[in-house]
C-alpha positions as YAML, in Angstrom:
chain: A
units: angstrom
residues:
- id: 1
  name: UNK
  ca: [77.87, 2.08, 134.53]
- id: 2
  name: UNK
  ca: [75.06, 3.51, 136.58]
- id: 3
  name: UNK
  ca: [75.06, 6.96, 138.06]
- id: 4
  name: UNK
  ca: [75.17, 5.62, 141.62]
- id: 5
  name: UNK
  ca: [78.24, 3.52, 140.82]
- id: 6
  name: UNK
  ca: [79.98, 6.50, 139.21]
- id: 7
  name: UNK
  ca: [79.28, 8.73, 142.22]
- id: 8
  name: UNK
  ca: [80.47, 6.01, 144.60]
- id: 9
  name: UNK
  ca: [83.68, 5.61, 142.59]
- id: 10
  name: UNK
  ca: [84.33, 9.36, 142.67]
- id: 11
  name: UNK
  ca: [83.82, 9.45, 146.42]
- id: 12
  name: UNK
  ca: [86.23, 6.54, 146.87]
- id: 13
  name: UNK
  ca: [88.85, 8.26, 144.72]
- id: 14
  name: UNK
  ca: [88.43, 11.48, 146.69]
- id: 15
  name: UNK
  ca: [88.83, 9.55, 149.96]
- id: 16
  name: UNK
  ca: [92.07, 7.95, 148.72]
- id: 17
  name: UNK
  ca: [93.39, 11.35, 147.62]
- id: 18
  name: UNK
  ca: [92.52, 12.82, 151.02]
- id: 19
  name: UNK
  ca: [94.42, 10.02, 152.75]
- id: 20
  name: UNK
  ca: [97.48, 10.54, 150.55]
- id: 21
  name: UNK
  ca: [97.35, 14.31, 151.04]
- id: 22
  name: UNK
  ca: [96.88, 13.79, 154.78]
- id: 23
  name: UNK
  ca: [99.99, 11.66, 155.01]
- id: 24
  name: UNK
  ca: [102.09, 14.12, 153.03]
- id: 25
  name: UNK
  ca: [100.74, 17.34, 154.61]
- id: 26
  name: UNK
  ca: [99.54, 16.32, 158.05]
- id: 27
  name: UNK
  ca: [99.29, 19.77, 159.65]
- id: 28
  name: UNK
  ca: [97.45, 21.30, 156.68]
- id: 29
  name: UNK
  ca: [95.01, 18.40, 156.73]
- id: 30
  name: UNK
  ca: [94.42, 18.81, 160.48]
- id: 31
  name: UNK
  ca: [93.75, 22.54, 159.94]
- id: 32
  name: UNK
  ca: [91.31, 21.66, 157.14]
- id: 33
  name: UNK
  ca: [89.51, 19.17, 159.41]
- id: 34
  name: UNK
  ca: [89.24, 21.82, 162.11]
- id: 35
  name: UNK
  ca: [87.75, 24.31, 159.65]
- id: 36
  name: UNK
  ca: [85.18, 21.75, 158.47]
- id: 37
  name: UNK
  ca: [84.24, 20.86, 162.05]
- id: 38
  name: UNK
  ca: [83.89, 24.54, 163.01]
- id: 39
  name: UNK
  ca: [81.76, 25.19, 159.92]
- id: 40
  name: UNK
  ca: [79.43, 22.29, 160.69]
- id: 41
  name: UNK
  ca: [79.19, 23.19, 164.38]
- id: 42
  name: UNK
  ca: [78.37, 26.80, 163.49]
- id: 43
  name: UNK
  ca: [75.63, 25.68, 161.10]
- id: 44
  name: UNK
  ca: [74.12, 23.40, 163.74]
- id: 45
  name: UNK
  ca: [74.22, 26.19, 166.34]
- id: 46
  name: UNK
  ca: [72.61, 28.70, 163.98]
- id: 47
  name: UNK
  ca: [69.89, 26.24, 162.95]
- id: 48
  name: UNK
  ca: [69.03, 25.53, 166.59]
- id: 49
  name: UNK
  ca: [68.99, 29.25, 167.36]
- id: 50
  name: UNK
  ca: [66.69, 30.00, 164.40]
- id: 51
  name: UNK
  ca: [64.31, 27.24, 165.49]
- id: 52
  name: UNK
  ca: [64.25, 28.55, 169.06]
- id: 53
  name: UNK
  ca: [63.56, 32.09, 167.87]
- id: 54
  name: UNK
  ca: [60.79, 30.87, 165.57]
- id: 55
  name: UNK
  ca: [59.24, 28.85, 168.40]
- id: 56
  name: UNK
  ca: [59.37, 31.85, 170.72]
- id: 57
  name: UNK
  ca: [57.84, 34.11, 168.09]
- id: 58
  name: UNK
  ca: [55.03, 31.62, 167.43]
- id: 59
  name: UNK
  ca: [54.28, 31.41, 171.15]
- id: 60
  name: UNK
  ca: [54.17, 35.21, 171.42]
- id: 61
  name: UNK
  ca: [51.82, 35.46, 168.45]
- id: 62
  name: UNK
  ca: [49.54, 32.79, 169.91]
- id: 63
  name: UNK
  ca: [49.50, 34.59, 173.26]
- id: 64
  name: UNK
  ca: [48.63, 37.91, 171.57]
- id: 65
  name: UNK
  ca: [45.87, 36.24, 169.57]
- id: 66
  name: UNK
  ca: [44.39, 34.75, 172.77]
- id: 67
  name: UNK
  ca: [44.59, 38.14, 174.48]
- id: 68
  name: UNK
  ca: [42.79, 39.78, 171.54]
- id: 69
  name: UNK
  ca: [40.07, 37.14, 171.59]
- id: 70
  name: UNK
  ca: [39.57, 37.54, 175.33]
- id: 71
  name: UNK
  ca: [39.39, 41.32, 174.95]
- id: 72
  name: UNK
  ca: [36.81, 40.97, 172.18]
- id: 73
  name: UNK
  ca: [34.75, 38.59, 174.33]
- id: 74
  name: UNK
  ca: [34.93, 40.97, 177.28]
- id: 75
  name: UNK
  ca: [33.85, 43.92, 175.10]
- id: 76
  name: UNK
  ca: [31.02, 41.89, 173.59]
- id: 77
  name: UNK
  ca: [29.83, 41.00, 177.06]
- id: 78
  name: UNK
  ca: [29.90, 44.67, 178.15]
- id: 79
  name: UNK
  ca: [28.14, 45.88, 174.98]
- id: 80
  name: UNK
  ca: [25.51, 43.20, 175.36]
- id: 81
  name: UNK
  ca: [24.50, 44.69, 178.72]
- id: 82
  name: UNK
  ca: [24.69, 48.25, 177.40]
- id: 83
  name: UNK
  ca: [22.65, 47.66, 174.27]
...
């Protein structure tokens, strides 16, 4: 018996148990499904938010770097005429 077959068998057994439990305790199973869906939706929302914040932060850092480089070029130009 390979590992993949064993894992597949365990998943099938768990699915059958979930179906049996769902038939016997329908409301509890619906509440469980709702919790799982809320958990997954929250994770997706938080991941998207973190990516958006990271993208915004990267854009701000790039803008600051460009501003610093332009300031250095402007100062170099001024000092070139002064020196």
